Amino acid sequence: MVSEVVREAAENGVKLFVENGRLGFKLQKGGQFTAELKARISENKHAIADFLQNYAKKPAIEAIPRVKERNVPQQLSFAQQRLWAIDKFEGGSAHYNMS
């Protein structure tokens, strides 16, 4: 329910945020803040604030664990193998260097 209200607000160009423990909003350019949306946000403002605070604390993607020691050579990806082969055939060409 709360996530639906937050999603609906975002789709209508209303950015919801929590500042100093209070729920706030900012209307994006071209956004529409209808009376119905305002009522739904008002009814659920404490739950929305909690949702936004908890969502903001969680990283979107977990960090990739770092490998401490590499005693064994790692296998190249297909794209890396292709670039290595092109480099071997063309002898140090700068085709894949971009400025």
PDB file of N, CA and C in Angstrom:
ATOM      1  N   MET A   1       0.822  -1.195   0.000  1.00  0.00           N
ATOM      2  CA  MET A   1       0.000   0.000   0.000  1.00  0.00           C
ATOM      3  C   MET A   1       0.866   1.258   0.000  1.00  0.00           C
ATOM      4  N   VAL A   2       1.816   1.336   0.934  1.00  0.00           N
ATOM      5  CA  VAL A   2       2.674   2.513   1.034  1.00  0.00           C
ATOM      6  C   VAL A   2       3.542   2.643  -0.207  1.00  0.00           C
ATOM      7  N   SER A   3       4.117   1.529  -0.644  1.00  0.00           N
ATOM      8  CA  SER A   3       4.973   1.584  -1.834  1.00  0.00           C
ATOM      9  C   SER A   3       4.175   2.009  -3.061  1.00  0.00           C
ATOM     10  N   GLU A   4       2.888   1.652  -3.117  1.00  0.00           N
ATOM     11  CA  GLU A   4       2.044   2.066  -4.234  1.00  0.00           C
ATOM     12  C   GLU A   4       1.834   3.577  -4.243  1.00  0.00           C
ATOM     13  N   VAL A   5       1.650   4.165  -3.052  1.00  0.00           N
ATOM     14  CA  VAL A   5       1.468   5.620  -2.954  1.00  0.00           C
ATOM     15  C   VAL A   5       2.746   6.331  -3.373  1.00  0.00           C
ATOM     16  N   VAL A   6       3.895   5.826  -2.921  1.00  0.00           N
ATOM     17  CA  VAL A   6       5.183   6.424  -3.285  1.00  0.00           C
ATOM     18  C   VAL A   6       5.402   6.320  -4.793  1.00  0.00           C
ATOM     19  N   ARG A   7       5.086   5.168  -5.364  1.00  0.00           N
ATOM     20  CA  ARG A   7       5.231   4.975  -6.808  1.00  0.00           C
ATOM     21  C   ARG A   7       4.303   5.902  -7.580  1.00  0.00           C
ATOM     22  N   GLU A   8       3.061   6.009  -7.118  1.00  0.00           N
ATOM     23  CA  GLU A   8       2.093   6.890  -7.783  1.00  0.00           C
ATOM     24  C   GLU A   8       2.555   8.343  -7.733  1.00  0.00           C
ATOM     25  N   ALA A   9       3.106   8.752  -6.595  1.00  0.00           N
ATOM     26  CA  ALA A   9       3.610  10.116  -6.466  1.00  0.00           C
ATOM     27  C   ALA A   9       4.745  10.351  -7.457  1.00  0.00           C
ATOM     28  N   ALA A  10       5.664   9.402  -7.545  1.00  0.00           N
ATOM     29  CA  ALA A  10       6.789   9.538  -8.468  1.00  0.00           C
ATOM     30  C   ALA A  10       6.311   9.603  -9.915  1.00  0.00           C
ATOM     31  N   GLU A  11       5.326   8.788 -10.258  1.00  0.00           N
ATOM     32  CA  GLU A  11       4.787   8.785 -11.620  1.00  0.00           C
ATOM     33  C   GLU A  11       4.115  10.114 -11.968  1.00  0.00           C
ATOM     34  N   ASN A  12       3.588  10.805 -10.949  1.00  0.00           N
ATOM     35  CA  ASN A  12       2.928  12.096 -11.171  1.00  0.00           C
ATOM     36  C   ASN A  12       3.877  13.278 -10.989  1.00  0.00           C
ATOM     37  N   GLY A  13       5.160  13.005 -10.816  1.00  0.00           N
ATOM     38  CA  GLY A  13       6.133  14.083 -10.706  1.00  0.00           C
ATOM     39  C   GLY A  13       6.221  14.712  -9.335  1.00  0.00           C
ATOM     40  N   VAL A  14       5.824  13.964  -8.302  1.00  0.00           N
ATOM     41  CA  VAL A  14       5.904  14.452  -6.931  1.00  0.00           C
ATOM     42  C   VAL A  14       7.010  13.687  -6.220  1.00  0.00           C
ATOM     43  N   LYS A  15       8.064  14.400  -5.827  1.00  0.00           N
ATOM     44  CA  LYS A  15       9.180  13.766  -5.132  1.00  0.00           C
ATOM     45  C   LYS A  15       8.929  13.845  -3.636  1.00  0.00           C
ATOM     46  N   LEU A  16       8.840  12.687  -2.984  1.00  0.00           N
ATOM     47  CA  LEU A  16       8.639  12.623  -1.538  1.00  0.00           C
ATOM     48  C   LEU A  16       9.982  12.430  -0.855  1.00  0.00           C
ATOM     49  N   PHE A  17      10.160  13.078   0.296  1.00  0.00           N
ATOM     50  CA  PHE A  17      11.405  12.950   1.049  1.00  0.00           C
ATOM     51  C   PHE A  17      11.125  13.169   2.527  1.00  0.00           C
ATOM     52  N   VAL A  18      12.075  12.763   3.364  1.00  0.00           N
ATOM     53  CA  VAL A  18      11.970  12.955   4.808  1.00  0.00           C
ATOM     54  C   VAL A  18      13.098  13.883   5.227  1.00  0.00           C
ATOM     55  N   GLU A  19      12.733  14.958   5.937  1.00  0.00           N
ATOM     56  CA  GLU A  19      13.712  15.916   6.427  1.00  0.00           C
ATOM     57  C   GLU A  19      13.366  16.249   7.869  1.00  0.00           C
ATOM     58  N   ASN A  20      14.340  16.050   8.751  1.00  0.00           N
ATOM     59  CA  ASN A  20      14.134  16.282  10.186  1.00  0.00           C
ATOM     60  C   ASN A  20      12.944  15.489  10.727  1.00  0.00           C
ATOM     61  N   GLY A  21      12.777  14.277  10.237  1.00  0.00           N
ATOM     62  CA  GLY A  21      11.711  13.400  10.711  1.00  0.00           C
ATOM     63  C   GLY A  21      10.341  13.713  10.156  1.00  0.00           C
ATOM     64  N   ARG A  22      10.245  14.674   9.265  1.00  0.00           N
ATOM     65  CA  ARG A  22       8.948  15.050   8.707  1.00  0.00           C
ATOM     66  C   ARG A  22       8.917  14.761   7.210  1.00  0.00           C
ATOM     67  N   LEU A  23       7.753  14.341   6.756  1.00  0.00           N
ATOM     68  CA  LEU A  23       7.562  14.039   5.343  1.00  0.00           C
ATOM     69  C   LEU A  23       7.377  15.343   4.572  1.00  0.00           C
ATOM     70  N   GLY A  24       8.099  15.471   3.481  1.00  0.00           N
ATOM     71  CA  GLY A  24       7.968  16.634   2.620  1.00  0.00           C
ATOM     72  C   GLY A  24       7.817  16.199   1.183  1.00  0.00           C
ATOM     73  N   PHE A  25       7.513  17.163   0.325  1.00  0.00           N
ATOM     74  CA  PHE A  25       7.381  16.847  -1.089  1.00  0.00           C
ATOM     75  C   PHE A  25       7.894  18.016  -1.918  1.00  0.00           C
ATOM     76  N   LYS A  26       8.251  17.706  -3.142  1.00  0.00           N
ATOM     77  CA  LYS A  26       8.644  18.721  -4.104  1.00  0.00           C
ATOM     78  C   LYS A  26       8.009  18.344  -5.425  1.00  0.00           C
ATOM     79  N   LEU A  27       7.313  19.281  -6.008  1.00  0.00           N
ATOM     80  CA  LEU A  27       6.651  19.042  -7.283  1.00  0.00           C
ATOM     81  C   LEU A  27       7.649  19.291  -8.408  1.00  0.00           C
ATOM     82  N   GLN A  28       7.912  18.252  -9.192  1.00  0.00           N
ATOM     83  CA  GLN A  28       8.842  18.361 -10.313  1.00  0.00           C
ATOM     84  C   GLN A  28       8.175  19.136 -11.447  1.00  0.00           C
ATOM     85  N   LYS A  29       8.967  19.656 -12.347  1.00  0.00           N
ATOM     86  CA  LYS A  29       8.436  20.411 -13.481  1.00  0.00           C
ATOM     87  C   LYS A  29       7.493  19.518 -14.286  1.00  0.00           C
ATOM     88  N   GLY A  30       6.294  19.995 -14.518  1.00  0.00           N
ATOM     89  CA  GLY A  30       5.304  19.235 -15.274  1.00  0.00           C
ATOM     90  C   GLY A  30       4.549  18.212 -14.430  1.00  0.00           C
ATOM     91  N   GLY A  31       4.818  18.167 -13.127  1.00  0.00           N
ATOM     92  CA  GLY A  31       4.156  17.204 -12.253  1.00  0.00           C
ATOM     93  C   GLY A  31       2.733  17.613 -11.919  1.00  0.00           C
ATOM     94  N   GLN A  32       1.959  16.644 -11.456  1.00  0.00           N
ATOM     95  CA  GLN A  32       0.562  16.885 -11.084  1.00  0.00           C
ATOM     96  C   GLN A  32       0.319  16.363  -9.679  1.00  0.00           C
ATOM     97  N   PHE A  33      -0.047  17.254  -8.787  1.00  0.00           N
ATOM     98  CA  PHE A  33      -0.335  16.878  -7.402  1.00  0.00           C
ATOM     99  C   PHE A  33      -1.841  16.984  -7.202  1.00  0.00           C
ATOM    100  N   THR A  34      -2.535  15.903  -7.530  1.00  0.00           N
ATOM    101  CA  THR A  34      -3.998  15.905  -7.480  1.00  0.00           C
ATOM    102  C   THR A  34      -4.482  15.839  -6.040  1.00  0.00           C
ATOM    103  N   ALA A  35      -5.733  16.215  -5.841  1.00  0.00           N
ATOM    104  CA  ALA A  35      -6.344  16.179  -4.508  1.00  0.00           C
ATOM    105  C   ALA A  35      -6.409  14.745  -3.988  1.00  0.00           C
ATOM    106  N   GLU A  36      -6.666  13.797  -4.883  1.00  0.00           N
ATOM    107  CA  GLU A  36      -6.731  12.379  -4.487  1.00  0.00           C
ATOM    108  C   GLU A  36      -5.375  11.890  -3.995  1.00  0.00           C
ATOM    109  N   LEU A  37      -4.308  12.234  -4.727  1.00  0.00           N
ATOM    110  CA  LEU A  37      -2.963  11.841  -4.320  1.00  0.00           C
ATOM    111  C   LEU A  37      -2.591  12.495  -2.999  1.00  0.00           C
ATOM    112  N   LYS A  38      -2.925  13.763  -2.845  1.00  0.00           N
ATOM    113  CA  LYS A  38      -2.635  14.481  -1.590  1.00  0.00           C
ATOM    114  C   LYS A  38      -3.348  13.810  -0.418  1.00  0.00           C
ATOM    115  N   ALA A  39      -4.588  13.387  -0.616  1.00  0.00           N
ATOM    116  CA  ALA A  39      -5.347  12.714   0.440  1.00  0.00           C
ATOM    117  C   ALA A  39      -4.708  11.373   0.804  1.00  0.00           C
ATOM    118  N   ARG A  40      -4.276  10.614  -0.206  1.00  0.00           N
ATOM    119  CA  ARG A  40      -3.647   9.313   0.054  1.00  0.00           C
ATOM    120  C   ARG A  40      -2.330   9.488   0.806  1.00  0.00           C
ATOM    121  N   ILE A  41      -1.571  10.525   0.455  1.00  0.00           N
ATOM    122  CA  ILE A  41      -0.308  10.786   1.153  1.00  0.00           C
ATOM    123  C   ILE A  41      -0.586  11.213   2.581  1.00  0.00           C
ATOM    124  N   SER A  42      -1.579  12.082   2.786  1.00  0.00           N
ATOM    125  CA  SER A  42      -1.919  12.553   4.137  1.00  0.00           C
ATOM    126  C   SER A  42      -2.375  11.407   5.036  1.00  0.00           C
ATOM    127  N   GLU A  43      -3.149  10.495   4.492  1.00  0.00           N
ATOM    128  CA  GLU A  43      -3.641   9.347   5.273  1.00  0.00           C
ATOM    129  C   GLU A  43      -2.504   8.430   5.717  1.00  0.00           C
ATOM    130  N   ASN A  44      -1.442   8.349   4.926  1.00  0.00           N
ATOM    131  CA  ASN A  44      -0.356   7.407   5.185  1.00  0.00           C
ATOM    132  C   ASN A  44       0.978   8.090   5.454  1.00  0.00           C
ATOM    133  N   LYS A  45       0.977   9.352   5.890  1.00  0.00           N
ATOM    134  CA  LYS A  45       2.233  10.102   5.951  1.00  0.00           C
ATOM    135  C   LYS A  45       3.259   9.499   6.907  1.00  0.00           C
ATOM    136  N   HIS A  46       2.834   8.960   8.046  1.00  0.00           N
ATOM    137  CA  HIS A  46       3.799   8.366   8.985  1.00  0.00           C
ATOM    138  C   HIS A  46       4.397   7.081   8.410  1.00  0.00           C
ATOM    139  N   ALA A  47       3.565   6.266   7.784  1.00  0.00           N
ATOM    140  CA  ALA A  47       4.053   5.026   7.176  1.00  0.00           C
ATOM    141  C   ALA A  47       4.962   5.326   5.987  1.00  0.00           C
ATOM    142  N   ILE A  48       4.638   6.351   5.219  1.00  0.00           N
ATOM    143  CA  ILE A  48       5.474   6.731   4.072  1.00  0.00           C
ATOM    144  C   ILE A  48       6.823   7.237   4.557  1.00  0.00           C
ATOM    145  N   ALA A  49       6.818   8.061   5.611  1.00  0.00           N
ATOM    146  CA  ALA A  49       8.079   8.570   6.164  1.00  0.00           C
ATOM    147  C   ALA A  49       8.952   7.418   6.651  1.00  0.00           C
ATOM    148  N   ASP A  50       8.359   6.453   7.356  1.00  0.00           N
ATOM    149  CA  ASP A  50       9.120   5.283   7.804  1.00  0.00           C
ATOM    150  C   ASP A  50       9.663   4.495   6.624  1.00  0.00           C
ATOM    151  N   PHE A  51       8.848   4.309   5.615  1.00  0.00           N
ATOM    152  CA  PHE A  51       9.258   3.567   4.416  1.00  0.00           C
ATOM    153  C   PHE A  51      10.444   4.257   3.740  1.00  0.00           C
ATOM    154  N   LEU A  52      10.353   5.566   3.560  1.00  0.00           N
ATOM    155  CA  LEU A  52      11.433   6.300   2.888  1.00  0.00           C
ATOM    156  C   LEU A  52      12.713   6.285   3.704  1.00  0.00           C
ATOM    157  N   GLN A  53      12.615   6.397   5.025  1.00  0.00           N
ATOM    158  CA  GLN A  53      13.815   6.365   5.868  1.00  0.00           C
ATOM    159  C   GLN A  53      14.483   5.009   5.818  1.00  0.00           C
ATOM    160  N   ASN A  54      13.709   3.941   5.863  1.00  0.00           N
ATOM    161  CA  ASN A  54      14.285   2.597   5.820  1.00  0.00           C
ATOM    162  C   ASN A  54      14.820   2.258   4.433  1.00  0.00           C
ATOM    163  N   TYR A  55      14.131   2.719   3.384  1.00  0.00           N
ATOM    164  CA  TYR A  55      14.568   2.445   2.019  1.00  0.00           C
ATOM    165  C   TYR A  55      15.873   3.165   1.715  1.00  0.00           C
ATOM    166  N   ALA A  56      16.023   4.378   2.212  1.00  0.00           N
ATOM    167  CA  ALA A  56      17.220   5.173   1.941  1.00  0.00           C
ATOM    168  C   ALA A  56      18.452   4.585   2.621  1.00  0.00           C
ATOM    169  N   LYS A  57      18.280   3.861   3.702  1.00  0.00           N
ATOM    170  CA  LYS A  57      19.413   3.289   4.429  1.00  0.00           C
ATOM    171  C   LYS A  57      19.984   2.061   3.732  1.00  0.00           C
ATOM    172  N   LYS A  58      19.166   1.372   2.957  1.00  0.00           N
ATOM    173  CA  LYS A  58      19.610   0.148   2.302  1.00  0.00           C
ATOM    174  C   LYS A  58      20.270   0.474   0.973  1.00  0.00           C
ATOM    175  N   PRO A  59      21.448  -0.091   0.708  1.00  0.00           N
ATOM    176  CA  PRO A  59      22.052   0.145  -0.605  1.00  0.00           C
ATOM    177  C   PRO A  59      21.249  -0.570  -1.688  1.00  0.00           C
ATOM    178  N   ALA A  60      21.195   0.048  -2.857  1.00  0.00           N
ATOM    179  CA  ALA A  60      20.442  -0.534  -3.966  1.00  0.00           C
ATOM    180  C   ALA A  60      21.082  -1.833  -4.433  1.00  0.00           C
ATOM    181  N   ILE A  61      22.408  -1.879  -4.405  1.00  0.00           N
ATOM    182  CA  ILE A  61      23.146  -3.060  -4.842  1.00  0.00           C
ATOM    183  C   ILE A  61      24.184  -3.390  -3.776  1.00  0.00           C
ATOM    184  N   GLU A  62      24.281  -4.652  -3.431  1.00  0.00           N
ATOM    185  CA  GLU A  62      25.289  -5.048  -2.461  1.00  0.00           C
ATOM    186  C   GLU A  62      26.670  -4.993  -3.093  1.00  0.00           C
ATOM    187  N   ALA A  63      27.651  -4.620  -2.294  1.00  0.00           N
ATOM    188  CA  ALA A  63      29.022  -4.519  -2.784  1.00  0.00           C
ATOM    189  C   ALA A  63      29.563  -5.906  -3.122  1.00  0.00           C
ATOM    190  N   ILE A  64      30.378  -5.965  -4.139  1.00  0.00           N
ATOM    191  CA  ILE A  64      31.023  -7.221  -4.526  1.00  0.00           C
ATOM    192  C   ILE A  64      32.166  -7.465  -3.545  1.00  0.00           C
ATOM    193  N   PRO A  65      32.216  -8.643  -2.928  1.00  0.00           N
ATOM    194  CA  PRO A  65      33.289  -8.891  -1.964  1.00  0.00           C
ATOM    195  C   PRO A  65      34.663  -8.879  -2.631  1.00  0.00           C
ATOM    196  N   ARG A  66      35.620  -8.281  -1.958  1.00  0.00           N
ATOM    197  CA  ARG A  66      36.970  -8.187  -2.487  1.00  0.00           C
ATOM    198  C   ARG A  66      37.718  -9.500  -2.256  1.00  0.00           C
ATOM    199  N   VAL A  67      38.443  -9.947  -3.256  1.00  0.00           N
ATOM    200  CA  VAL A  67      39.253 -11.154  -3.145  1.00  0.00           C
ATOM    201  C   VAL A  67      40.585 -10.747  -2.540  1.00  0.00           C
ATOM    202  N   LYS A  68      40.955 -11.383  -1.416  1.00  0.00           N
ATOM    203  CA  LYS A  68      42.164 -10.975  -0.705  1.00  0.00           C
ATOM    204  C   LYS A  68      43.434 -11.400  -1.438  1.00  0.00           C
ATOM    205  N   GLU A  69      43.469 -12.628  -1.863  1.00  0.00           N
ATOM    206  CA  GLU A  69      44.662 -13.121  -2.553  1.00  0.00           C
ATOM    207  C   GLU A  69      44.247 -13.851  -3.817  1.00  0.00           C
ATOM    208  N   ARG A  70      45.025 -13.652  -4.846  1.00  0.00           N
ATOM    209  CA  ARG A  70      44.769 -14.361  -6.103  1.00  0.00           C
ATOM    210  C   ARG A  70      46.003 -15.162  -6.443  1.00  0.00           C
ATOM    211  N   ASN A  71      45.981 -16.417  -6.075  1.00  0.00           N
ATOM    212  CA  ASN A  71      47.093 -17.310  -6.377  1.00  0.00           C
ATOM    213  C   ASN A  71      46.936 -17.960  -7.740  1.00  0.00           C
ATOM    214  N   VAL A  72      45.710 -17.946  -8.249  1.00  0.00           N
ATOM    215  CA  VAL A  72      45.407 -18.593  -9.518  1.00  0.00           C
ATOM    216  C   VAL A  72      44.986 -17.513 -10.514  1.00  0.00           C
ATOM    217  N   PRO A  73      45.502 -17.545 -11.737  1.00  0.00           N
ATOM    218  CA  PRO A  73      45.059 -16.553 -12.724  1.00  0.00           C
ATOM    219  C   PRO A  73      43.549 -16.658 -12.954  1.00  0.00           C
ATOM    220  N   GLN A  74      42.896 -15.522 -13.091  1.00  0.00           N
ATOM    221  CA  GLN A  74      41.450 -15.495 -13.304  1.00  0.00           C
ATOM    222  C   GLN A  74      41.144 -15.647 -14.786  1.00  0.00           C
ATOM    223  N   GLN A  75      40.020 -16.270 -15.079  1.00  0.00           N
ATOM    224  CA  GLN A  75      39.621 -16.487 -16.466  1.00  0.00           C
ATOM    225  C   GLN A  75      39.089 -15.176 -17.046  1.00  0.00           C
ATOM    226  N   LEU A  76      39.458 -14.883 -18.280  1.00  0.00           N
ATOM    227  CA  LEU A  76      38.987 -13.680 -18.956  1.00  0.00           C
ATOM    228  C   LEU A  76      37.556 -13.874 -19.443  1.00  0.00           C
ATOM    229  N   SER A  77      36.822 -12.781 -19.504  1.00  0.00           N
ATOM    230  CA  SER A  77      35.488 -12.834 -20.094  1.00  0.00           C
ATOM    231  C   SER A  77      35.630 -12.964 -21.608  1.00  0.00           C
ATOM    232  N   PHE A  78      34.521 -13.257 -22.286  1.00  0.00           N
ATOM    233  CA  PHE A  78      34.559 -13.390 -23.734  1.00  0.00           C
ATOM    234  C   PHE A  78      35.013 -12.083 -24.380  1.00  0.00           C
ATOM    235  N   ALA A  79      34.514 -10.928 -23.878  1.00  0.00           N
ATOM    236  CA  ALA A  79      34.895  -9.639 -24.441  1.00  0.00           C
ATOM    237  C   ALA A  79      36.383  -9.368 -24.234  1.00  0.00           C
ATOM    238  N   GLN A  80      36.917  -9.736 -23.074  1.00  0.00           N
ATOM    239  CA  GLN A  80      38.350  -9.559 -22.830  1.00  0.00           C
ATOM    240  C   GLN A  80      39.176 -10.450 -23.749  1.00  0.00           C
ATOM    241  N   GLN A  81      38.731 -11.681 -23.962  1.00  0.00           N
ATOM    242  CA  GLN A  81      39.436 -12.588 -24.868  1.00  0.00           C
ATOM    243  C   GLN A  81      39.441 -12.027 -26.289  1.00  0.00           C
ATOM    244  N   ARG A  82      38.325 -11.463 -26.713  1.00  0.00           N
ATOM    245  CA  ARG A  82      38.217 -10.896 -28.054  1.00  0.00           C
ATOM    246  C   ARG A  82      39.185  -9.723 -28.219  1.00  0.00           C
ATOM    247  N   LEU A  83      39.231  -8.825 -27.239  1.00  0.00           N
ATOM    248  CA  LEU A  83      40.158  -7.693 -27.328  1.00  0.00           C
ATOM    249  C   LEU A  83      41.611  -8.155 -27.313  1.00  0.00           C
ATOM    250  N   TRP A  84      41.909  -9.174 -26.521  1.00  0.00           N
ATOM    251  CA  TRP A  84      43.267  -9.712 -26.476  1.00  0.00           C
ATOM    252  C   TRP A  84      43.652 -10.273 -27.850  1.00  0.00           C
ATOM    253  N   ALA A  85      42.720 -11.012 -28.476  1.00  0.00           N
ATOM    254  CA  ALA A  85      42.996 -11.601 -29.792  1.00  0.00           C
ATOM    255  C   ALA A  85      43.176 -10.510 -30.848  1.00  0.00           C
ATOM    256  N   ILE A  86      42.345  -9.490 -30.822  1.00  0.00           N
ATOM    257  CA  ILE A  86      42.499  -8.391 -31.784  1.00  0.00           C
ATOM    258  C   ILE A  86      43.841  -7.714 -31.600  1.00  0.00           C
ATOM    259  N   ASP A  87      44.264  -7.514 -30.358  1.00  0.00           N
ATOM    260  CA  ASP A  87      45.558  -6.891 -30.092  1.00  0.00           C
ATOM    261  C   ASP A  87      46.692  -7.755 -30.615  1.00  0.00           C
ATOM    262  N   LYS A  88      46.568  -9.061 -30.491  1.00  0.00           N
ATOM    263  CA  LYS A  88      47.625  -9.956 -30.980  1.00  0.00           C
ATOM    264  C   LYS A  88      47.695  -9.945 -32.505  1.00  0.00           C
ATOM    265  N   PHE A  89      46.533  -9.874 -33.177  1.00  0.00           N
ATOM    266  CA  PHE A  89      46.519  -9.874 -34.640  1.00  0.00           C
ATOM    267  C   PHE A  89      46.997  -8.538 -35.219  1.00  0.00           C
ATOM    268  N   GLU A  90      46.603  -7.440 -34.596  1.00  0.00           N
ATOM    269  CA  GLU A  90      46.899  -6.134 -35.162  1.00  0.00           C
ATOM    270  C   GLU A  90      48.137  -5.487 -34.549  1.00  0.00           C
ATOM    271  N   GLY A  91      48.748  -6.100 -33.586  1.00  0.00           N
ATOM    272  CA  GLY A  91      50.013  -5.629 -33.043  1.00  0.00           C
ATOM    273  C   GLY A  91      49.992  -4.259 -32.383  1.00  0.00           C
ATOM    274  N   GLY A  92      49.185  -4.081 -31.361  1.00  0.00           N
ATOM    275  CA  GLY A  92      49.209  -2.837 -30.601  1.00  0.00           C
ATOM    276  C   GLY A  92      48.451  -1.689 -31.241  1.00  0.00           C
ATOM    277  N   SER A  93      47.441  -1.985 -32.025  1.00  0.00           N
ATOM    278  CA  SER A  93      46.641  -0.946 -32.667  1.00  0.00           C
ATOM    279  C   SER A  93      45.867  -0.148 -31.615  1.00  0.00           C
ATOM    280  N   ALA A  94      45.530   1.083 -31.933  1.00  0.00           N
ATOM    281  CA  ALA A  94      44.795   1.951 -31.007  1.00  0.00           C
ATOM    282  C   ALA A  94      43.314   2.036 -31.361  1.00  0.00           C
ATOM    283  N   HIS A  95      42.780   1.033 -32.051  1.00  0.00           N
ATOM    284  CA  HIS A  95      41.374   1.058 -32.475  1.00  0.00           C
ATOM    285  C   HIS A  95      40.402   1.181 -31.304  1.00  0.00           C
ATOM    286  N   TYR A  96      40.718   0.590 -30.175  1.00  0.00           N
ATOM    287  CA  TYR A  96      39.771   0.591 -29.048  1.00  0.00           C
ATOM    288  C   TYR A  96      40.094   1.663 -28.029  1.00  0.00           C
ATOM    289  N   ASN A  97      41.020   2.556 -28.310  1.00  0.00           N
ATOM    290  CA  ASN A  97      41.295   3.687 -27.437  1.00  0.00           C
ATOM    291  C   ASN A  97      40.392   4.841 -27.831  1.00  0.00           C
ATOM    292  N   MET A  98      39.765   5.439 -26.853  1.00  0.00           N
ATOM    293  CA  MET A  98      38.879   6.563 -27.138  1.00  0.00           C
ATOM    294  C   MET A  98      39.346   7.778 -26.354  1.00  0.00           C
ATOM    295  N   SER A  99      39.291   8.934 -26.965  1.00  0.00           N
ATOM    296  CA  SER A  99      39.696  10.152 -26.272  1.00  0.00           C
ATOM    297  C   SER A  99      38.513  10.782 -25.577  1.00  0.00           C
TER     298      SER A  99
END
